[in-house]
CSV table of C-alpha atoms in Angstrom, one decimal:
chain,number,residue,atom,x,y,z
R,1,MET,CA,-4.6,107.9,5.4
R,2,MET,CA,-1.5,108.7,7.3
R,3,GLN,CA,1.8,107.7,5.2
R,4,HIS,CA,4.6,108.9,6.8
R,5,VAL,CA,5.6,107.4,10.7
R,6,PRO,CA,7.1,109.9,12.9
R,7,VAL,CA,10.7,109.5,14.6
R,8,ARG,CA,11.5,111.6,17.5
R,9,PHE,CA,14.4,112.3,19.1
R,10,ARG,CA,13.5,114.7,22.4
R,11,ARG,CA,16.7,115.1,23.9
R,12,ARG,CA,19.1,115.6,21.1
R,13,GLY,CA,16.3,117.7,19.1
R,14,ILE,CA,16.2,115.6,16.0
R,15,SER,CA,12.8,114.6,14.0
R,16,PHE,CA,11.8,113.2,10.7
R,17,LEU,CA,9.6,110.8,9.2
R,18,LEU,CA,9.6,107.6,7.7
R,19,HIS,CA,7.6,106.3,5.0
R,20,LYS,CA,5.4,103.4,5.1
R,21,ARG,CA,7.2,101.6,2.6
R,22,THR,CA,10.8,102.1,4.3
R,23,VAL,CA,9.1,100.7,7.5
R,24,VAL,CA,7.7,98.2,5.4
R,25,THR,CA,10.5,97.2,3.1
R,26,THR,CA,13.6,97.0,6.0
R,27,PHE,CA,11.0,94.6,7.8
R,28,VAL,CA,11.1,92.4,5.1
R,29,LEU,CA,14.8,92.7,4.1
R,30,LEU,CA,15.5,92.1,8.0
R,31,ALA,CA,13.8,88.6,8.1
R,32,ALA,CA,15.2,88.0,4.1
R,33,CYS,CA,18.5,88.4,5.8
R,34,ILE,CA,17.4,86.4,8.7
R,35,LEU,CA,16.1,83.6,6.3
R,36,ILE,CA,19.2,83.6,4.1
R,37,ALA,CA,21.6,83.4,7.4
R,38,VAL,CA,20.3,80.5,8.7
R,39,VAL,CA,19.7,78.4,5.1
R,40,SER,CA,23.2,79.4,4.1
R,41,THR,CA,24.8,78.7,7.9
R,42,GLY,CA,23.3,74.9,7.0
R,43,MET,CA,24.8,74.5,3.7
R,44,GLY,CA,27.9,73.0,2.7
R,45,GLU,CA,30.0,69.8,2.3
R,46,MET,CA,27.7,68.6,5.5
R,47,TYR,CA,23.8,69.7,5.1
R,48,ILE,CA,22.0,71.0,8.2
R,49,SER,CA,18.1,71.8,8.4
R,50,PRO,CA,16.8,75.2,9.4
R,51,ALA,CA,15.3,73.9,12.3
R,52,ASP,CA,18.5,72.2,13.6
R,53,VAL,CA,20.4,75.0,12.7
R,54,ILE,CA,18.0,77.3,14.9
R,55,ARG,CA,18.2,74.8,17.5
R,56,SER,CA,21.9,75.0,17.3
R,57,VAL,CA,22.1,78.6,17.3
R,58,PHE,CA,20.4,78.2,20.9
R,59,GLY,CA,22.1,75.4,22.3
R,60,MET,CA,20.1,72.7,21.7
R,61,GLY,CA,21.3,70.8,18.9
R,62,ALA,CA,23.9,68.0,18.1
R,63,GLU,CA,27.3,68.0,19.4
R,64,GLU,CA,28.3,67.5,15.9
R,65,HIS,CA,26.0,70.4,14.4
R,66,SER,CA,27.0,72.8,17.1
R,67,MET,CA,30.6,72.3,16.3
R,68,VAL,CA,30.5,73.3,12.7
R,69,ILE,CA,27.7,75.9,13.4
R,70,GLN,CA,29.8,77.6,15.8
R,71,LYS,CA,32.9,77.5,15.4
R,72,LEU,CA,33.1,77.4,11.0
R,73,ARG,CA,29.9,78.8,9.8
R,74,LEU,CA,28.5,81.0,12.2
R,75,PRO,CA,30.9,83.7,12.6
R,76,ARG,CA,31.2,83.3,8.6
R,77,ILE,CA,27.8,84.2,8.1
R,78,VAL,CA,27.4,87.1,11.0
R,79,ILE,CA,31.0,88.8,9.4
R,80,SER,CA,29.3,88.5,5.8
R,81,LEU,CA,26.4,90.0,7.2
R,82,LEU,CA,28.5,93.2,8.8
R,83,VAL,CA,30.9,93.5,6.3
R,84,GLY,CA,28.0,93.9,3.6
R,85,SER,CA,25.8,96.5,6.1
R,86,SER,CA,29.4,98.2,6.5
R,87,LEU,CA,30.1,98.8,2.9
R,88,ALA,CA,26.7,99.3,1.6
R,89,ALA,CA,26.0,102.2,4.8
R,90,ALA,CA,29.3,103.4,3.3
R,91,GLY,CA,28.9,103.8,0.1
R,92,ALA,CA,25.6,105.5,0.7
R,93,ILE,CA,26.9,108.2,2.6
R,94,LEU,CA,30.0,109.1,0.5
R,95,GLN,CA,26.4,109.4,-2.5
R,96,GLY,CA,24.8,111.5,-0.4
R,97,ILE,CA,27.5,114.0,0.6
R,98,ILE,CA,29.1,114.1,-2.4
R,99,ARG,CA,26.1,113.8,-4.6
R,100,ASN,CA,27.7,111.5,-7.3
R,101,PRO,CA,26.1,107.9,-8.0
R,102,LEU,CA,29.3,106.7,-8.5
R,103,SER,CA,30.6,107.4,-5.5
R,104,SER,CA,31.8,104.5,-3.4
R,105,PRO,CA,34.6,103.4,-0.7
R,106,ASP,CA,36.3,101.7,-3.6
R,107,ILE,CA,36.0,104.8,-6.1
R,108,MET,CA,37.4,107.0,-3.9
R,109,GLY,CA,40.4,105.4,-2.8
R,110,VAL,CA,39.2,104.2,0.8
R,111,THR,CA,39.7,100.7,0.1
R,112,GLY,CA,42.7,101.2,-2.0
R,113,GLY,CA,44.6,102.8,1.3
R,114,ALA,CA,43.6,99.6,3.1
R,115,SER,CA,44.8,97.4,0.6
R,116,VAL,CA,48.1,99.1,0.3
R,117,ALA,CA,48.7,99.0,4.0
R,118,ALA,CA,47.2,95.5,4.4
R,119,VAL,CA,49.5,94.1,1.5
R,120,SER,CA,52.3,96.1,2.4
R,121,PHE,CA,51.9,94.6,6.2
R,122,LEU,CA,51.5,90.7,3.8
R,123,THR,CA,54.6,91.7,2.2
R,124,LEU,CA,57.1,93.6,3.9
R,125,THR,CA,56.6,92.1,7.5
R,126,ALA,CA,57.7,88.5,6.4
R,127,GLY,CA,55.9,87.2,9.4
R,128,ALA,CA,57.7,89.4,12.2
R,129,PHE,CA,54.7,90.1,13.6
R,130,SER,CA,51.4,88.3,14.1
R,131,ILE,CA,48.4,88.2,11.6
R,132,ARG,CA,45.9,89.3,13.9
R,133,TRP,CA,48.2,93.3,13.0
R,134,LEU,CA,46.5,92.9,9.3
R,135,PRO,CA,43.3,94.8,10.6
R,136,VAL,CA,45.0,97.5,12.5
R,137,SER,CA,47.0,98.0,9.5
R,138,ALA,CA,44.4,98.0,6.8
R,139,MET,CA,42.3,100.6,9.0
R,140,LEU,CA,45.5,102.7,9.4
R,141,GLY,CA,45.7,102.9,5.7
R,142,ALA,CA,42.4,103.5,5.4
R,143,GLY,CA,42.1,106.6,7.9
R,144,VAL,CA,45.6,108.6,6.1
R,145,VAL,CA,44.3,108.0,2.4
R,146,SER,CA,40.8,109.9,4.0
R,147,VAL,CA,43.0,112.7,5.8
R,148,VAL,CA,45.5,113.0,2.7
R,149,LEU,CA,42.1,113.4,0.2
R,150,TYR,CA,40.4,115.4,2.3
R,151,LEU,CA,43.1,118.0,2.7
R,152,LEU,CA,44.3,117.7,-1.2
R,153,ALA,CA,40.4,118.8,-2.2
R,154,TRP,CA,40.2,121.7,0.3
R,155,LYS,CA,40.4,124.7,-1.1
R,156,LYS,CA,38.5,127.4,1.3
R,157,GLY,CA,36.2,124.7,2.1
R,158,VAL,CA,35.5,121.2,0.4
R,159,THR,CA,32.7,120.6,-3.0
R,160,PRO,CA,31.4,117.7,-3.3
R,161,ILE,CA,33.4,118.0,-7.0
R,162,ARG,CA,36.6,118.4,-5.7
R,163,LEU,CA,36.3,115.7,-3.7
R,164,ILE,CA,35.2,113.1,-6.3
R,165,LEU,CA,38.1,114.3,-8.3
R,166,VAL,CA,40.8,114.0,-5.8
R,167,GLY,CA,39.5,110.4,-4.9
R,168,ILE,CA,39.8,108.8,-7.9
R,169,GLY,CA,43.6,110.2,-8.4
R,170,MET,CA,44.1,108.3,-4.9
R,171,SER,CA,42.2,105.4,-6.1
R,172,SER,CA,44.4,104.6,-9.4
R,173,LEU,CA,47.4,106.1,-7.3
R,174,THR,CA,46.9,103.0,-4.3
R,175,SER,CA,45.8,100.7,-6.9
R,176,ALA,CA,49.7,101.2,-8.7
R,177,ALA,CA,50.9,101.2,-4.8
R,178,THR,CA,49.6,97.8,-4.3
R,179,THR,CA,50.8,96.4,-7.5
R,180,MET,CA,54.1,97.6,-7.2
R,181,MET,CA,54.0,95.5,-4.1
R,182,ILE,CA,53.1,92.3,-5.2
R,183,VAL,CA,55.2,92.8,-8.4
R,184,PHE,CA,58.5,93.1,-5.6
R,185,SER,CA,57.2,90.4,-3.1
R,186,GLU,CA,58.2,87.0,-2.9
R,187,ASN,CA,56.6,84.3,-4.7
R,188,LYS,CA,54.6,83.0,-1.2
R,189,ASP,CA,53.5,86.2,-0.2
R,190,VAL,CA,51.4,86.6,-3.7
R,191,SER,CA,49.1,84.2,-3.4
R,192,GLN,CA,47.6,85.3,0.4
R,193,ALA,CA,47.7,89.5,-1.0
R,194,TYR,CA,45.9,88.2,-3.8
R,195,LEU,CA,43.5,86.3,-2.0
R,196,TRP,CA,43.2,89.3,0.2
R,197,LEU,CA,42.6,91.8,-2.2
R,198,THR,CA,40.1,90.0,-4.1
R,199,GLY,CA,37.7,90.0,-1.0
R,200,SER,CA,37.0,86.7,1.0
R,201,VAL,CA,35.6,85.9,4.6
R,202,TYR,CA,36.9,82.5,4.4
R,203,ALA,CA,37.9,81.0,8.0
R,204,SER,CA,36.2,84.1,9.8
R,205,ASN,CA,35.9,83.6,13.1
R,206,TRP,CA,34.6,85.8,16.4
R,207,GLU,CA,37.4,87.5,16.6
R,208,ASN,CA,36.8,89.3,13.4
R,209,VAL,CA,33.5,89.9,14.7
R,210,LEU,CA,33.9,91.7,17.4
R,211,THR,CA,36.6,93.8,15.5
R,212,VAL,CA,33.4,94.9,13.2
R,213,LEU,CA,30.3,94.8,15.5
R,214,PRO,CA,30.9,98.0,17.3
R,215,TRP,CA,32.0,99.9,14.2
R,216,THR,CA,28.5,99.2,12.5
R,217,MET,CA,26.3,99.1,15.4
R,218,ILE,CA,27.6,102.5,16.5
R,219,LEU,CA,28.6,104.4,13.5
R,220,ILE,CA,25.4,103.4,11.4
R,221,PRO,CA,22.6,104.7,13.7
R,222,LEU,CA,25.0,108.1,14.4
R,223,SER,CA,25.0,108.5,10.2
R,224,PHE,CA,21.0,107.7,10.3
R,225,LEU,CA,20.4,110.7,12.7
R,226,MET,CA,22.6,113.1,10.8
R,227,ALA,CA,19.9,112.4,7.7
R,228,ARG,CA,18.6,115.6,7.4
R,229,HIS,CA,22.1,117.0,6.6
R,230,VAL,CA,22.4,115.1,4.1
R,231,ASN,CA,18.8,115.6,2.3
R,232,ILE,CA,19.4,119.1,2.6
R,233,GLY,CA,23.0,119.1,1.3
R,234,GLN,CA,21.3,117.7,-2.2
R,235,LEU,CA,19.9,121.0,-2.4
R,236,GLY,CA,23.0,122.8,-2.7
R,237,ASP,CA,25.8,123.9,-0.5
R,238,ASP,CA,24.3,127.7,-0.5
R,239,VAL,CA,21.1,126.5,0.3
R,240,ALA,CA,22.1,124.1,3.1
R,241,ALA,CA,24.4,127.1,5.0
R,242,SER,CA,21.0,129.0,4.7
R,243,ALA,CA,19.2,126.6,6.3
R,244,GLY,CA,21.1,126.2,8.9
R,245,SER,CA,23.6,123.4,8.6
R,246,ARG,CA,27.3,123.5,9.3
R,247,VAL,CA,28.2,122.0,5.7
R,248,GLU,CA,31.7,121.5,6.5
R,249,ARG,CA,31.5,120.2,9.6
R,250,ASN,CA,28.8,117.8,8.9
R,251,ARG,CA,30.5,116.5,5.5
R,252,LEU,CA,33.7,115.9,7.0
R,253,VAL,CA,31.7,114.3,10.2
R,254,LEU,CA,30.5,111.9,7.7
R,255,LEU,CA,33.1,111.8,5.4
R,256,PHE,CA,34.7,109.7,8.4
R,257,ILE,CA,32.1,108.2,9.5
R,258,SER,CA,31.9,106.6,6.0
R,259,VAL,CA,35.6,105.5,5.8
R,260,ALA,CA,35.6,104.1,9.4
R,261,LEU,CA,33.0,101.5,8.2
R,262,ALA,CA,34.6,100.8,5.2
R,263,GLY,CA,38.0,100.6,7.0
R,264,SER,CA,36.3,98.3,9.6
R,265,ALA,CA,34.9,95.7,6.9
R,266,VAL,CA,38.0,95.9,4.4
R,267,SER,CA,40.2,94.9,7.7
R,268,VAL,CA,38.6,91.6,8.1
R,269,ALA,CA,37.6,90.9,5.0
R,270,GLY,CA,39.6,92.5,2.3
R,271,GLY,CA,38.9,94.6,-0.9
R,272,ILE,CA,35.5,93.5,-1.3
R,273,GLY,CA,34.4,95.2,-4.6
R,274,PHE,CA,30.8,97.2,-5.7
R,275,VAL,CA,28.6,96.6,-2.8
R,276,GLY,CA,28.9,100.0,-1.9
R,277,LEU,CA,28.4,101.2,-5.2
R,278,ILE,CA,25.3,98.5,-6.0
R,279,ALA,CA,23.5,98.9,-2.8
R,280,PRO,CA,22.4,102.1,-2.2
R,281,HIS,CA,21.0,102.4,-5.9
R,282,MET,CA,18.7,99.3,-4.9
R,283,ALA,CA,17.4,101.0,-2.0
R,284,ARG,CA,16.7,104.1,-3.8
R,285,LYS,CA,14.7,102.0,-6.8
R,286,LEU,CA,13.0,100.7,-3.7
R,287,VAL,CA,12.3,103.7,-1.8
R,288,GLY,CA,13.0,106.7,-2.9
R,289,SER,CA,16.2,109.5,-2.4
R,290,SER,CA,15.4,110.6,1.1
R,291,PHE,CA,18.9,109.4,3.2
R,292,GLU,CA,17.1,108.3,5.8
R,293,SER,CA,15.4,105.6,3.6
R,294,VAL,CA,18.2,104.8,1.4
R,295,LEU,CA,20.7,104.7,4.6
R,296,PRO,CA,19.1,101.3,6.6
R,297,VAL,CA,17.7,99.8,3.3
R,298,SER,CA,21.3,99.8,1.8
R,299,ALA,CA,22.9,98.3,4.8
R,300,LEU,CA,20.5,95.6,4.9
R,301,LEU,CA,20.6,95.0,0.9
R,302,GLY,CA,24.7,95.0,1.4
R,303,GLY,CA,24.2,92.4,3.9
R,304,ALA,CA,22.0,90.4,1.9
R,305,ILE,CA,24.5,90.3,-1.2
R,306,VAL,CA,27.9,89.7,0.6
R,307,MET,CA,25.7,86.9,2.7
R,308,LEU,CA,24.5,85.6,-0.6
R,309,ALA,CA,27.9,85.4,-2.3
R,310,ASP,CA,29.5,83.8,0.1
R,311,LEU,CA,26.6,80.8,0.0
R,312,ALA,CA,27.7,80.7,-3.8
R,313,GLY,CA,31.3,80.6,-3.1
R,314,ARG,CA,30.8,77.8,-0.7
R,315,THR,CA,28.3,75.9,-2.7
R,316,PHE,CA,28.5,76.4,-6.0
R,317,PHE,CA,32.1,75.0,-6.9
R,318,LEU,CA,32.6,72.4,-4.4
R,319,PRO,CA,34.9,71.5,-3.0
R,320,LEU,CA,36.4,74.8,-4.0
R,321,ASP,CA,35.9,77.6,-1.8
R,322,ILE,CA,35.2,80.8,-4.2
R,323,PRO,CA,36.6,84.5,-2.6
R,324,VAL,CA,33.3,86.7,-1.9
R,325,GLY,CA,34.5,89.4,-3.9
R,326,VAL,CA,34.6,87.1,-7.0
R,327,PHE,CA,30.8,87.1,-6.9
R,328,THR,CA,30.4,90.9,-6.4
R,329,SER,CA,32.0,91.7,-9.0
R,330,ALA,CA,30.5,89.5,-11.3
R,331,VAL,CA,27.6,90.9,-10.4
R,332,GLY,CA,28.3,94.7,-10.5
R,333,ALA,CA,29.0,94.7,-13.9
R,334,PRO,CA,25.8,94.0,-15.1
R,335,PHE,CA,24.0,95.7,-13.2
R,336,PHE,CA,25.6,99.2,-14.3
R,337,ILE,CA,24.9,97.9,-17.9
R,338,TYR,CA,21.2,98.2,-17.2
R,339,LEU,CA,21.5,101.5,-14.9
R,340,LEU,CA,22.4,102.7,-18.1
R,341,TYR,CA,20.1,100.8,-20.3
R,342,THR,CA,17.0,102.1,-18.2
R,343,LYS,CA,18.3,105.9,-18.1
R,344,ARG,CA,18.9,105.3,-21.7
R,345,ASN,CA,15.5,104.7,-22.4
R,346,SER,CA,14.2,106.9,-19.8
R,347,LYS,CA,15.4,110.1,-21.9
């Protein structure tokens, strides 16, 4: 019985096999994300049944339901899905090209670069510019850190070990810079900066959705098409080069794809932690280590994690609205304790 599904893009000369388990898992997770989105959209101070949610989404619901869903809840749910997917995909790419399971946008300093730029914008501009420029400043910060990271790691090429070591150093440096910005800022700016650093999708709107959507819809499929380069890179740079892979070029392209995904997500939702770290691990548990399997499953898992975290933040402590980052961080620590425990027992 055939266990793989062939995928071919003849014009680009790209072809690979997807295991049937990956296809089934992807569709199950896609259905789960839709279900979570429908249920989450109906939850809150005003409960709306799933049937009414679906009717309102298609413009056939009651007027009071449509206003709550279309203006307040649905943009927040969609941005949670996009942000979670982008962060998880960025983490999967980094773990693939660096060949280190601890790689993620937050560990590598990409999130830190966005945080420095965003906190600087909040604390130094003092309202001189519109808050709409905050996503732009965060993406620029992530981009600057990625360029510096690559330049510092370059020595007749960039090796994974140098990239991760420089990335950890950049993460510490950006964290220190962010703390210094907060210490020297005025009190009225501190709470807003802390909320952004924690990570929150509160007050998301359709403009935020349009900010993230193009990056997610273009860059995740693009990285999927480069899956074979990631897979062969797992065998080492020398083996990949001897097989005809342009190692440095592919690593640079994938690095900047990862930075763009993480930067776009962080620019609208702040420093949501651990999603890019835990989602790829969960994906490998489900579908194995092949990158073309890990990437889509990671993206869907990341979207589900952030949507569930947002649902918990909105409903567990009413009338308070707890930031998403609080729940993702709370899940991340015990998850990695579990990973360490299972690895120790497997030896």
